[in-house]
Tab-separated table of N, CA, C and O in Angstrom:
chain	number	residue	atom	x	y	z
A	189	MET	N	-13.830	-17.462	44.456
A	189	MET	CA	-15.039	-18.179	44.026
A	189	MET	C	-15.833	-17.272	43.076
A	189	MET	O	-16.059	-16.101	43.360
A	190	ASN	N	-16.223	-17.844	41.987
A	190	ASN	CA	-16.993	-17.061	41.013
A	190	ASN	C	-18.443	-16.899	41.490
A	190	ASN	O	-18.979	-17.747	42.184
A	191	LYS	N	-19.026	-15.794	41.099
A	191	LYS	CA	-20.421	-15.538	41.454
A	191	LYS	C	-21.317	-16.428	40.612
A	191	LYS	O	-21.029	-16.672	39.444
A	192	PRO	N	-22.442	-16.868	41.167
A	192	PRO	CA	-23.408	-17.622	40.369
A	192	PRO	C	-23.964	-16.739	39.243
A	192	PRO	O	-24.082	-15.523	39.400
A	193	ILE	N	-24.299	-17.364	38.135
A	193	ILE	CA	-24.820	-16.639	36.971
A	193	ILE	C	-26.026	-15.792	37.364
A	193	ILE	O	-26.128	-14.632	36.957
A	194	GLN	N	-26.917	-16.344	38.169
A	194	GLN	CA	-28.135	-15.613	38.565
A	194	GLN	C	-27.792	-14.319	39.289
A	194	GLN	O	-28.428	-13.285	39.078
A	195	GLU	N	-26.784	-14.366	40.137
A	195	GLU	CA	-26.367	-13.165	40.873
A	195	GLU	C	-25.828	-12.098	39.912
A	195	GLU	O	-26.129	-10.916	40.043
A	196	ILE	N	-25.052	-12.514	38.936
A	196	ILE	CA	-24.522	-11.582	37.929
A	196	ILE	C	-25.675	-11.000	37.109
A	196	ILE	O	-25.709	-9.799	36.833
A	197	GLU	N	-26.613	-11.855	36.722
A	197	GLU	CA	-27.784	-11.384	35.971
A	197	GLU	C	-28.551	-10.318	36.762
A	197	GLU	O	-28.966	-9.304	36.198
A	198	ASP	N	-28.723	-10.543	38.059
A	198	ASP	CA	-29.435	-9.571	38.896
A	198	ASP	C	-28.698	-8.230	38.927
A	198	ASP	O	-29.325	-7.170	38.892
A	199	GLU	N	-27.360	-8.273	38.977
A	199	GLU	CA	-26.565	-7.042	38.960
A	199	GLU	C	-26.768	-6.292	37.637
A	199	GLU	O	-26.905	-5.070	37.625
A	200	ILE	N	-26.778	-7.035	36.533
A	200	ILE	CA	-26.976	-6.428	35.217
A	200	ILE	C	-28.352	-5.755	35.151
A	200	ILE	O	-28.475	-4.617	34.696
A	201	VAL	N	-29.371	-6.443	35.645
A	201	VAL	CA	-30.729	-5.889	35.640
A	201	VAL	C	-30.773	-4.597	36.453
A	201	VAL	O	-31.346	-3.597	36.021
A	202	GLU	N	-30.130	-4.602	37.623
A	202	GLU	CA	-30.100	-3.397	38.462
A	202	GLU	C	-29.475	-2.225	37.712
A	202	GLU	O	-29.968	-1.098	37.802
A	203	GLU	N	-28.385	-2.480	36.996
A	203	GLU	CA	-27.722	-1.413	36.245
A	203	GLU	C	-28.632	-0.854	35.150
A	203	GLU	O	-28.707	0.360	34.952
A	204	PHE	N	-29.314	-1.734	34.446
A	204	PHE	CA	-30.190	-1.292	33.361
A	204	PHE	C	-31.434	-0.585	33.889
A	204	PHE	O	-31.985	0.273	33.211
A	205	GLU	N	-31.879	-0.927	35.098
A	205	GLU	CA	-33.052	-0.281	35.678
A	205	GLU	C	-32.799	1.187	36.027
A	205	GLU	O	-33.737	1.944	36.247
A	206	LEU	N	-31.547	1.598	36.039
A	206	LEU	CA	-31.217	2.999	36.303
A	206	LEU	C	-31.634	3.900	35.141
A	206	LEU	O	-31.704	5.113	35.296
A	207	PHE	N	-31.906	3.287	33.988
A	207	PHE	CA	-32.237	4.059	32.790
A	207	PHE	C	-33.662	3.785	32.337
A	207	PHE	O	-34.053	2.644	32.176
A	208	ASP	N	-34.430	4.857	32.136
A	208	ASP	CA	-35.784	4.730	31.601
A	208	ASP	C	-35.768	4.822	30.086
A	208	ASP	O	-36.607	4.246	29.413
A	209	GLU	N	-34.825	5.558	29.570
A	209	GLU	CA	-34.759	5.827	28.127
A	209	GLU	C	-33.895	4.800	27.411
A	209	GLU	O	-32.907	4.308	27.956
A	210	ARG	N	-34.262	4.549	26.163
A	210	ARG	CA	-33.481	3.649	25.308
A	210	ARG	C	-32.040	4.120	25.176
A	210	ARG	O	-31.118	3.307	25.176
A	211	GLU	N	-31.871	5.442	25.038
A	211	GLU	CA	-30.538	5.990	24.814
A	211	GLU	C	-29.590	5.646	25.961
A	211	GLU	O	-28.428	5.334	25.738
A	212	GLY	N	-30.085	5.721	27.183
A	212	GLY	CA	-29.264	5.379	28.341
A	212	GLY	C	-28.842	3.926	28.324
A	212	GLY	O	-27.702	3.584	28.647
A	213	LYS	N	-29.769	3.064	27.930
A	213	LYS	CA	-29.467	1.631	27.845
A	213	LYS	C	-28.465	1.362	26.720
A	213	LYS	O	-27.538	0.567	26.871
A	214	TYR	N	-28.657	2.042	25.585
A	214	TYR	CA	-27.695	1.923	24.482
A	214	TYR	C	-26.312	2.367	24.926
A	214	TYR	O	-25.307	1.716	24.644
A	215	ASP	N	-26.262	3.503	25.629
A	215	ASP	CA	-24.976	4.022	26.103
A	215	ASP	C	-24.290	3.022	27.026
A	215	ASP	O	-23.063	2.849	26.976
A	216	LEU	N	-25.070	2.365	27.877
A	216	LEU	CA	-24.519	1.364	28.785
A	216	LEU	C	-23.936	0.184	27.996
A	216	LEU	O	-22.828	-0.283	28.285
A	217	ILE	N	-24.662	-0.270	26.994
A	217	ILE	CA	-24.181	-1.371	26.154
A	217	ILE	C	-22.905	-0.956	25.405
A	217	ILE	O	-21.925	-1.710	25.360
A	218	ILE	N	-22.913	0.249	24.849
A	218	ILE	CA	-21.740	0.742	24.122
A	218	ILE	C	-20.537	0.844	25.062
A	218	ILE	O	-19.427	0.455	24.712
A	219	ASP	N	-20.775	1.331	26.278
A	219	ASP	CA	-19.702	1.455	27.261
A	219	ASP	C	-19.107	0.090	27.596
A	219	ASP	O	-17.889	-0.053	27.727
A	220	MET	N	-19.965	-0.920	27.709
A	220	MET	CA	-19.479	-2.281	27.979
A	220	MET	C	-18.594	-2.759	26.834
A	220	MET	O	-17.565	-3.400	27.052
A	221	GLY	N	-19.001	-2.450	25.611
A	221	GLY	CA	-18.205	-2.828	24.449
A	221	GLY	C	-16.861	-2.138	24.426
A	221	GLY	O	-15.838	-2.751	24.096
A	222	LYS	N	-16.842	-0.872	24.800
A	222	LYS	CA	-15.583	-0.110	24.818
A	222	LYS	C	-14.604	-0.658	25.853
A	222	LYS	O	-13.395	-0.542	25.700
A	223	LYS	N	-15.138	-1.243	26.926
A	223	LYS	CA	-14.284	-1.778	27.994
A	223	LYS	C	-13.782	-3.191	27.698
A	223	LYS	O	-12.937	-3.708	28.425
A	224	LEU	N	-14.308	-3.797	26.642
A	224	LEU	CA	-13.907	-5.156	26.299
A	224	LEU	C	-12.449	-5.175	25.852
A	224	LEU	O	-12.046	-4.391	24.997
A	225	LYS	N	-11.692	-6.048	26.460
A	225	LYS	CA	-10.273	-6.180	26.114
A	225	LYS	C	-10.153	-6.643	24.661
A	225	LYS	O	-10.876	-7.562	24.249
A	226	PRO	N	-9.271	-6.023	23.876
A	226	PRO	CA	-9.126	-6.455	22.474
A	226	PRO	C	-8.750	-7.940	22.387
A	226	PRO	O	-7.970	-8.432	23.202
A	227	LEU	N	-9.317	-8.592	21.413
A	227	LEU	CA	-9.057	-10.017	21.210
A	227	LEU	C	-7.717	-10.188	20.518
A	227	LEU	O	-7.373	-9.422	19.616
A	228	ASP	N	-6.963	-11.172	20.945
A	228	ASP	CA	-5.679	-11.482	20.315
A	228	ASP	C	-5.917	-11.676	18.813
A	228	ASP	O	-6.819	-12.423	18.423
A	229	PRO	N	-5.135	-11.009	17.969
A	229	PRO	CA	-5.336	-11.102	16.511
A	229	PRO	C	-5.355	-12.532	15.962
A	229	PRO	O	-5.985	-12.787	14.942
A	230	LYS	N	-4.720	-13.471	16.664
A	230	LYS	CA	-4.730	-14.851	16.164
A	230	LYS	C	-6.135	-15.465	16.189
A	230	LYS	O	-6.392	-16.480	15.548
A	231	TYR	N	-7.066	-14.826	16.937
A	231	TYR	CA	-8.447	-15.310	16.991
A	231	TYR	C	-9.376	-14.529	16.069
A	231	TYR	O	-10.565	-14.812	16.000
A	232	LEU	N	-8.859	-13.534	15.380
A	232	LEU	CA	-9.677	-12.756	14.445
A	232	LEU	C	-9.677	-13.438	13.084
A	232	LEU	O	-9.327	-12.855	12.063
A	233	LYS	N	-10.068	-14.706	13.102
A	233	LYS	CA	-10.077	-15.540	11.903
A	233	LYS	C	-11.439	-16.182	11.724
A	233	LYS	O	-12.258	-16.233	12.641
A	234	GLU	N	-11.633	-16.690	10.539
A	234	GLU	CA	-12.890	-17.329	10.131
A	234	GLU	C	-13.371	-18.384	11.145
A	234	GLU	O	-14.558	-18.473	11.437
A	235	ASP	N	-12.448	-19.182	11.678
A	235	ASP	CA	-12.806	-20.268	12.596
A	235	ASP	C	-13.520	-19.772	13.855
A	235	ASP	O	-14.247	-20.524	14.491
A	236	TYR	N	-13.292	-18.525	14.216
A	236	TYR	CA	-13.849	-17.987	15.454
A	236	TYR	C	-15.048	-17.071	15.222
A	236	TYR	O	-15.620	-16.547	16.177
A	237	LEU	N	-15.430	-16.886	13.965
A	237	LEU	CA	-16.586	-16.039	13.655
A	237	LEU	C	-17.881	-16.697	14.111
A	237	LEU	O	-18.064	-17.903	13.951
A	238	VAL	N	-18.764	-15.894	14.662
A	238	VAL	CA	-20.094	-16.376	15.051
A	238	VAL	C	-21.006	-16.193	13.844
A	238	VAL	O	-21.217	-15.077	13.388
A	239	ARG	N	-21.528	-17.271	13.324
A	239	ARG	CA	-22.422	-17.216	12.165
A	239	ARG	C	-23.798	-16.714	12.595
A	239	ARG	O	-24.277	-17.033	13.667
A	240	GLY	N	-24.424	-15.921	11.743
A	240	GLY	CA	-25.767	-15.445	12.025
A	240	GLY	C	-25.805	-14.026	12.553
A	240	GLY	O	-26.874	-13.496	12.827
A	241	CYS	N	-24.642	-13.415	12.700
A	241	CYS	CA	-24.584	-12.031	13.170
A	241	CYS	C	-24.429	-11.100	11.981
A	241	CYS	O	-23.690	-11.390	11.047
A	242	GLN	N	-25.117	-9.987	12.036
A	242	GLN	CA	-25.006	-8.969	10.995
A	242	GLN	C	-23.583	-8.412	10.982
A	242	GLN	O	-22.968	-8.271	9.938
A	243	ALA	N	-23.067	-8.103	12.157
A	243	ALA	CA	-21.694	-7.627	12.295
A	243	ALA	C	-20.785	-8.841	12.462
A	243	ALA	O	-21.252	-9.945	12.731
A	244	LYS	N	-19.501	-8.614	12.308
A	244	LYS	CA	-18.553	-9.701	12.571
A	244	LYS	C	-18.324	-9.795	14.072
A	244	LYS	O	-18.059	-8.795	14.738
A	245	VAL	N	-18.459	-11.011	14.588
A	245	VAL	CA	-18.208	-11.291	15.999
A	245	VAL	C	-17.288	-12.501	16.054
A	245	VAL	O	-17.612	-13.545	15.480
A	246	TRP	N	-16.165	-12.313	16.725
A	246	TRP	CA	-15.234	-13.415	16.921
A	246	TRP	C	-15.309	-13.825	18.385
A	246	TRP	O	-15.303	-12.988	19.279
A	247	LEU	N	-15.397	-15.142	18.621
A	247	LEU	CA	-15.532	-15.655	19.984
A	247	LEU	C	-14.563	-16.806	20.185
A	247	LEU	O	-14.537	-17.749	19.400
A	248	HIS	N	-13.779	-16.680	21.233
A	248	HIS	CA	-12.809	-17.714	21.601
A	248	HIS	C	-13.125	-18.157	23.027
A	248	HIS	O	-13.494	-17.333	23.871
A	249	ALA	N	-12.993	-19.449	23.282
A	249	ALA	CA	-13.227	-19.973	24.626
A	249	ALA	C	-12.068	-20.873	25.029
A	249	ALA	O	-11.453	-21.536	24.182
A	250	TYR	N	-11.777	-20.874	26.318
A	250	TYR	CA	-10.757	-21.779	26.839
A	250	TYR	C	-11.170	-22.188	28.252
A	250	TYR	O	-11.979	-21.525	28.895
A	251	LYS	N	-10.612	-23.299	28.679
A	251	LYS	CA	-10.978	-23.839	29.984
A	251	LYS	C	-9.775	-23.771	30.918
A	251	LYS	O	-8.651	-24.078	30.513
A	252	GLU	N	-10.034	-23.318	32.133
A	252	GLU	CA	-9.032	-23.343	33.194
A	252	GLU	C	-9.660	-24.071	34.364
A	252	GLU	O	-10.650	-23.598	34.925
A	253	GLY	N	-9.105	-25.219	34.693
A	253	GLY	CA	-9.716	-26.037	35.738
A	253	GLY	C	-11.094	-26.465	35.287
A	253	GLY	O	-11.265	-27.012	34.199
A	254	GLU	N	-12.105	-26.163	36.113
A	254	GLU	CA	-13.486	-26.528	35.775
A	254	GLU	C	-14.238	-25.396	35.089
A	254	GLU	O	-15.407	-25.551	34.754
A	255	LEU	N	-13.595	-24.250	34.906
A	255	LEU	CA	-14.294	-23.060	34.417
A	255	LEU	C	-13.961	-22.743	32.961
A	255	LEU	O	-12.836	-22.943	32.514
A	256	ILE	N	-14.951	-22.200	32.257
A	256	ILE	CA	-14.771	-21.756	30.876
A	256	ILE	C	-14.685	-20.234	30.867
A	256	ILE	O	-15.476	-19.558	31.534
A	257	PHE	N	-13.740	-19.731	30.096
A	257	PHE	CA	-13.584	-18.288	29.933
A	257	PHE	C	-13.748	-17.943	28.462
A	257	PHE	O	-13.341	-18.704	27.583
A	258	PHE	N	-14.367	-16.793	28.223
A	258	PHE	CA	-14.612	-16.336	26.861
A	258	PHE	C	-13.866	-15.036	26.605
A	258	PHE	O	-13.732	-14.192	27.498
A	259	GLU	N	-13.425	-14.897	25.360
A	259	GLU	CA	-12.833	-13.657	24.866
A	259	GLU	C	-13.513	-13.392	23.538
A	259	GLU	O	-13.788	-14.331	22.781
A	260	ALA	N	-13.802	-12.132	23.262
A	260	ALA	CA	-14.530	-11.836	22.030
A	260	ALA	C	-14.210	-10.434	21.541
A	260	ALA	O	-13.658	-9.608	22.270
A	261	ASP	N	-14.601	-10.197	20.300
A	261	ASP	CA	-14.474	-8.880	19.697
A	261	ASP	C	-15.509	-8.781	18.586
A	261	ASP	O	-16.047	-9.792	18.140
A	262	SER	N	-15.775	-7.558	18.163
A	262	SER	CA	-16.694	-7.322	17.063
A	262	SER	C	-16.266	-6.068	16.329
A	262	SER	O	-15.592	-5.201	16.897
A	263	ASP	N	-16.695	-5.981	15.073
A	263	ASP	CA	-16.394	-4.784	14.291
A	263	ASP	C	-17.487	-3.724	14.437
A	263	ASP	O	-17.399	-2.660	13.839
A	264	ALA	N	-18.504	-4.003	15.247
A	264	ALA	CA	-19.587	-3.040	15.495
A	264	ALA	C	-19.705	-2.804	17.001
A	264	ALA	O	-19.753	-3.762	17.774
A	265	ILE	N	-19.762	-1.550	17.406
A	265	ILE	CA	-19.715	-1.215	18.824
A	265	ILE	C	-20.916	-1.738	19.624
A	265	ILE	O	-20.754	-2.205	20.748
A	266	ILE	N	-22.109	-1.702	19.061
A	266	ILE	CA	-23.283	-2.240	19.783
A	266	ILE	C	-23.127	-3.747	19.967
A	266	ILE	O	-23.352	-4.285	21.054
A	267	THR	N	-22.723	-4.416	18.902
A	267	THR	CA	-22.540	-5.866	18.962
A	267	THR	C	-21.439	-6.229	19.949
A	267	THR	O	-21.543	-7.214	20.684
A	268	LYS	N	-20.404	-5.426	19.974
A	268	LYS	CA	-19.314	-5.644	20.927
A	268	LYS	C	-19.848	-5.530	22.358
A	268	LYS	O	-19.476	-6.307	23.233
A	269	GLY	N	-20.748	-4.583	22.585
A	269	GLY	CA	-21.359	-4.441	23.903
A	269	GLY	C	-22.250	-5.611	24.269
A	269	GLY	O	-22.276	-6.047	25.425
A	270	ILE	N	-22.955	-6.144	23.281
A	270	ILE	CA	-23.841	-7.291	23.530
A	270	ILE	C	-23.017	-8.515	23.921
A	270	ILE	O	-23.341	-9.210	24.882
A	271	ILE	N	-21.935	-8.775	23.180
A	271	ILE	CA	-21.108	-9.948	23.513
A	271	ILE	C	-20.424	-9.726	24.859
A	271	ILE	O	-20.271	-10.660	25.642
A	272	ALA	N	-20.063	-8.482	25.182
A	272	ALA	CA	-19.471	-8.184	26.494
A	272	ALA	C	-20.465	-8.487	27.612
A	272	ALA	O	-20.093	-9.020	28.661
A	273	LEU	N	-21.721	-8.163	27.376
A	273	LEU	CA	-22.784	-8.425	28.342
A	273	LEU	C	-22.938	-9.935	28.581
A	273	LEU	O	-23.013	-10.390	29.729
A	274	LEU	N	-22.947	-10.704	27.502
A	274	LEU	CA	-23.059	-12.161	27.625
A	274	LEU	C	-21.841	-12.747	28.341
A	274	LEU	O	-21.969	-13.635	29.192
A	275	MET	N	-20.660	-12.241	27.981
A	275	MET	CA	-19.448	-12.739	28.617
A	275	MET	C	-19.433	-12.413	30.107
A	275	MET	O	-18.971	-13.215	30.917
A	276	ARG	N	-19.936	-11.253	30.457
A	276	ARG	CA	-19.989	-10.877	31.869
A	276	ARG	C	-20.791	-11.905	32.662
A	276	ARG	O	-20.414	-12.292	33.768
A	277	ALA	N	-21.895	-12.346	32.094
A	277	ALA	CA	-22.753	-13.312	32.790
A	277	ALA	C	-22.182	-14.731	32.761
A	277	ALA	O	-22.365	-15.480	33.717
A	278	LEU	N	-21.496	-15.094	31.681
A	278	LEU	CA	-21.170	-16.509	31.480
A	278	LEU	C	-19.688	-16.877	31.552
A	278	LEU	O	-19.352	-18.036	31.756
A	279	SER	N	-18.800	-15.922	31.372
A	279	SER	CA	-17.376	-16.240	31.432
A	279	SER	C	-16.971	-16.530	32.874
A	279	SER	O	-17.433	-15.881	33.806
A	280	GLY	N	-16.122	-17.552	33.040
A	280	GLY	CA	-15.688	-17.932	34.377
A	280	GLY	C	-16.661	-18.835	35.098
A	280	GLY	O	-16.638	-18.942	36.318
A	281	GLN	N	-17.519	-19.496	34.319
A	281	GLN	CA	-18.524	-20.396	34.891
A	281	GLN	C	-18.240	-21.849	34.480
A	281	GLN	O	-17.492	-22.109	33.545
A	282	LYS	N	-18.877	-22.773	35.169
A	282	LYS	CA	-18.756	-24.193	34.824
A	282	LYS	C	-19.612	-24.485	33.590
A	282	LYS	O	-20.693	-23.878	33.427
A	283	PRO	N	-19.167	-25.419	32.743
A	283	PRO	CA	-19.933	-25.735	31.533
A	283	PRO	C	-21.396	-26.061	31.810
A	283	PRO	O	-22.281	-25.557	31.123
A	284	LYS	N	-21.663	-26.866	32.829
A	284	LYS	CA	-23.050	-27.249	33.131
A	284	LYS	C	-23.889	-26.034	33.490
A	284	LYS	O	-25.038	-25.913	33.075
A	285	ASP	N	-23.307	-25.101	34.253
A	285	ASP	CA	-24.042	-23.899	34.648
A	285	ASP	C	-24.362	-23.032	33.428
A	285	ASP	O	-25.439	-22.439	33.345
A	286	ILE	N	-23.423	-22.962	32.484
A	286	ILE	CA	-23.666	-22.205	31.252
A	286	ILE	C	-24.778	-22.875	30.446
A	286	ILE	O	-25.703	-22.213	29.974
A	287	LEU	N	-24.694	-24.189	30.308
A	287	LEU	CA	-25.702	-24.928	29.540
A	287	LEU	C	-27.089	-24.810	30.183
A	287	LEU	O	-28.093	-24.742	29.475
A	288	ASP	N	-27.134	-24.784	31.515
A	288	ASP	CA	-28.411	-24.717	32.226
A	288	ASP	C	-28.969	-23.298	32.323
A	288	ASP	O	-30.141	-23.106	32.635
A	289	SER	N	-28.138	-22.307	32.075
A	289	SER	CA	-28.579	-20.918	32.253
A	289	SER	C	-29.665	-20.565	31.241
A	289	SER	O	-29.600	-20.936	30.080
A	290	GLN	N	-30.658	-19.849	31.720
A	290	GLN	CA	-31.756	-19.422	30.855
A	290	GLN	C	-31.596	-17.971	30.411
A	290	GLN	O	-32.354	-17.488	29.582
A	291	LEU	N	-30.606	-17.287	30.997
A	291	LEU	CA	-30.312	-15.894	30.639
A	291	LEU	C	-31.576	-15.024	30.678
A	291	LEU	O	-31.867	-14.281	29.751
A	292	LEU	N	-32.277	-15.120	31.775
A	292	LEU	CA	-33.521	-14.371	31.944
A	292	LEU	C	-33.305	-12.860	31.977
A	292	LEU	O	-34.222	-12.089	31.720
A	293	PHE	N	-32.069	-12.444	32.250
A	293	PHE	CA	-31.801	-11.005	32.284
A	293	PHE	C	-32.065	-10.357	30.930
A	293	PHE	O	-32.420	-9.179	30.865
A	294	ILE	N	-31.932	-11.102	29.855
A	294	ILE	CA	-32.164	-10.558	28.513
A	294	ILE	C	-33.599	-10.039	28.398
A	294	ILE	O	-33.831	-8.940	27.900
A	295	ASP	N	-34.553	-10.827	28.887
A	295	ASP	CA	-35.951	-10.385	28.869
A	295	ASP	C	-36.210	-9.326	29.937
A	295	ASP	O	-36.970	-8.385	29.710
A	296	ARG	N	-35.553	-9.477	31.082
A	296	ARG	CA	-35.789	-8.543	32.185
A	296	ARG	C	-35.322	-7.127	31.843
A	296	ARG	O	-35.901	-6.159	32.333
A	297	ILE	N	-34.277	-6.992	31.017
A	297	ILE	CA	-33.807	-5.649	30.631
A	297	ILE	C	-34.376	-5.242	29.268
A	297	ILE	O	-34.048	-4.182	28.756
A	298	HIS	N	-35.211	-6.107	28.698
A	298	HIS	CA	-35.850	-5.842	27.401
A	298	HIS	C	-34.817	-5.602	26.295
A	298	HIS	O	-34.982	-4.714	25.462
A	299	LEU	N	-33.762	-6.417	26.324
A	299	LEU	CA	-32.661	-6.235	25.375
A	299	LEU	C	-33.120	-6.391	23.935
A	299	LEU	O	-32.786	-5.576	23.080
A	300	ARG	N	-33.914	-7.409	23.656
A	300	ARG	CA	-34.347	-7.637	22.265
A	300	ARG	C	-35.164	-6.452	21.728
A	300	ARG	O	-35.109	-6.148	20.542
A	301	ALA	N	-35.892	-5.772	22.605
A	301	ALA	CA	-36.674	-4.607	22.181
A	301	ALA	C	-35.774	-3.444	21.764
A	301	ALA	O	-36.182	-2.579	20.999
A	302	LEU	N	-34.542	-3.430	22.257
A	302	LEU	CA	-33.583	-2.386	21.900
A	302	LEU	C	-32.900	-2.668	20.566
A	302	LEU	O	-32.280	-1.779	19.994
A	303	LEU	N	-33.013	-3.905	20.100
A	303	LEU	CA	-32.232	-4.343	18.948
A	303	LEU	C	-33.078	-4.462	17.683
A	303	LEU	O	-34.266	-4.758	17.750
A	304	THR	N	-32.430	-4.293	16.552
A	304	THR	CA	-33.084	-4.596	15.284
A	304	THR	C	-33.276	-6.109	15.224
A	304	THR	O	-32.643	-6.855	15.976
A	305	SER	N	-34.109	-6.571	14.322
A	305	SER	CA	-34.333	-8.016	14.220
A	305	SER	C	-33.037	-8.740	13.847
A	305	SER	O	-32.776	-9.837	14.336
A	306	GLN	N	-32.203	-8.118	13.016
A	306	GLN	CA	-30.927	-8.755	12.644
A	306	GLN	C	-29.997	-8.862	13.852
A	306	GLN	O	-29.330	-9.878	14.040
A	307	ARG	N	-29.960	-7.809	14.672
A	307	ARG	CA	-29.108	-7.866	15.870
A	307	ARG	C	-29.671	-8.861	16.877
A	307	ARG	O	-28.928	-9.527	17.589
A	308	SER	N	-30.984	-8.966	16.954
A	308	SER	CA	-31.608	-9.936	17.841
A	308	SER	C	-31.255	-11.357	17.400
A	308	SER	O	-30.961	-12.219	18.231
A	309	ASN	N	-31.258	-11.590	16.092
A	309	ASN	CA	-30.822	-12.893	15.572
A	309	ASN	C	-29.364	-13.139	15.916
A	309	ASN	O	-28.966	-14.261	16.239
A	310	GLY	N	-28.564	-12.077	15.846
A	310	GLY	CA	-27.153	-12.188	16.208
A	310	GLY	C	-26.973	-12.546	17.673
A	310	GLY	O	-26.111	-13.350	18.022
A	311	LEU	N	-27.790	-11.949	18.534
A	311	LEU	CA	-27.762	-12.271	19.961
A	311	LEU	C	-28.019	-13.764	20.163
A	311	LEU	O	-27.302	-14.443	20.900
A	312	THR	N	-29.029	-14.275	19.483
A	312	THR	CA	-29.346	-15.710	19.572
A	312	THR	C	-28.161	-16.548	19.097
A	312	THR	O	-27.800	-17.542	19.732
A	313	ALA	N	-27.529	-16.131	18.001
A	313	ALA	CA	-26.373	-16.860	17.469
A	313	ALA	C	-25.206	-16.850	18.465
A	313	ALA	O	-24.525	-17.868	18.644
A	314	MET	N	-24.992	-15.719	19.129
A	314	MET	CA	-23.914	-15.630	20.123
A	314	MET	C	-24.179	-16.580	21.290
A	314	MET	O	-23.282	-17.289	21.748
A	315	ILE	N	-25.425	-16.591	21.765
A	315	ILE	CA	-25.789	-17.480	22.875
A	315	ILE	C	-25.590	-18.940	22.465
A	315	ILE	O	-25.039	-19.736	23.223
A	316	GLN	N	-26.034	-19.282	21.260
A	316	GLN	CA	-25.882	-20.662	20.781
A	316	GLN	C	-24.408	-21.055	20.706
A	316	GLN	O	-24.035	-22.162	21.077
A	317	ARG	N	-23.566	-20.129	20.235
A	317	ARG	CA	-22.135	-20.433	20.123
A	317	ARG	C	-21.503	-20.602	21.504
A	317	ARG	O	-20.697	-21.504	21.722
A	318	ILE	N	-21.865	-19.740	22.444
A	318	ILE	CA	-21.345	-19.860	23.812
A	318	ILE	C	-21.754	-21.201	24.414
A	318	ILE	O	-20.946	-21.911	25.004
A	319	LYS	N	-23.018	-21.564	24.221
A	319	LYS	CA	-23.495	-22.846	24.775
A	319	LYS	C	-22.860	-24.030	24.045
A	319	LYS	O	-22.622	-25.075	24.665
A	320	ALA	N	-22.550	-23.872	22.769
A	320	ALA	CA	-21.857	-24.935	22.032
A	320	ALA	C	-20.457	-25.161	22.614
A	320	ALA	O	-20.013	-26.294	22.783
A	321	TYR	N	-19.768	-24.070	22.920
A	321	TYR	CA	-18.458	-24.183	23.561
A	321	TYR	C	-18.609	-24.896	24.913
A	321	TYR	O	-17.831	-25.788	25.234
A	322	ALA	N	-19.613	-24.489	25.690
A	322	ALA	CA	-19.835	-25.111	26.999
A	322	ALA	C	-20.099	-26.608	26.841
A	322	ALA	O	-19.567	-27.421	27.608
A	323	GLY	N	-20.890	-26.966	25.828
A	323	GLY	CA	-21.168	-28.387	25.584
A	323	GLY	C	-19.911	-29.146	25.198
A	323	GLY	O	-19.697	-30.277	25.628
A	324	ALA	N	-19.067	-28.518	24.407
A	324	ALA	CA	-17.811	-29.168	23.983
A	324	ALA	C	-16.862	-29.368	25.166
A	324	ALA	O	-16.138	-30.367	25.217
A	325	PHE	N	-16.881	-28.432	26.107
A	325	PHE	CA	-15.987	-28.521	27.280
A	325	PHE	C	-16.585	-29.363	28.408
A	325	PHE	O	-15.881	-29.696	29.347
A	326	ALA	N	-17.877	-29.656	28.337
A	326	ALA	CA	-18.561	-30.378	29.432
A	326	ALA	C	-18.036	-31.801	29.559
A	326	ALA	O	-17.628	-32.424	28.620
């Protein structure tokens, strides 16, 4: 049984609360990006690019049973960590739960404050694309 999104968000917040400094939080995000499984090259194409990101972000989604799973990659390590963070919270969830999620952990860990305005716009674009996939699979 998959964990509820809220429970995963709480775990993420706990991990980020271990760090007072920006650098520690950046390191955590970078580490998440480094652990992201490489995306199959067949998805490193224009059709899978997330528009609105400063860096290139490719996002693929597929459904198994009632659950949606995401795979992603980026050419920038911080961005790769951000998409890994979103996937951690939302991959393996039901479409309705993804669509209903408010992703409050983003504000709770002050993620946007760590990002440039362009990366923050990219974060919004990634969330919109994930929710678009969820809507298509719903």
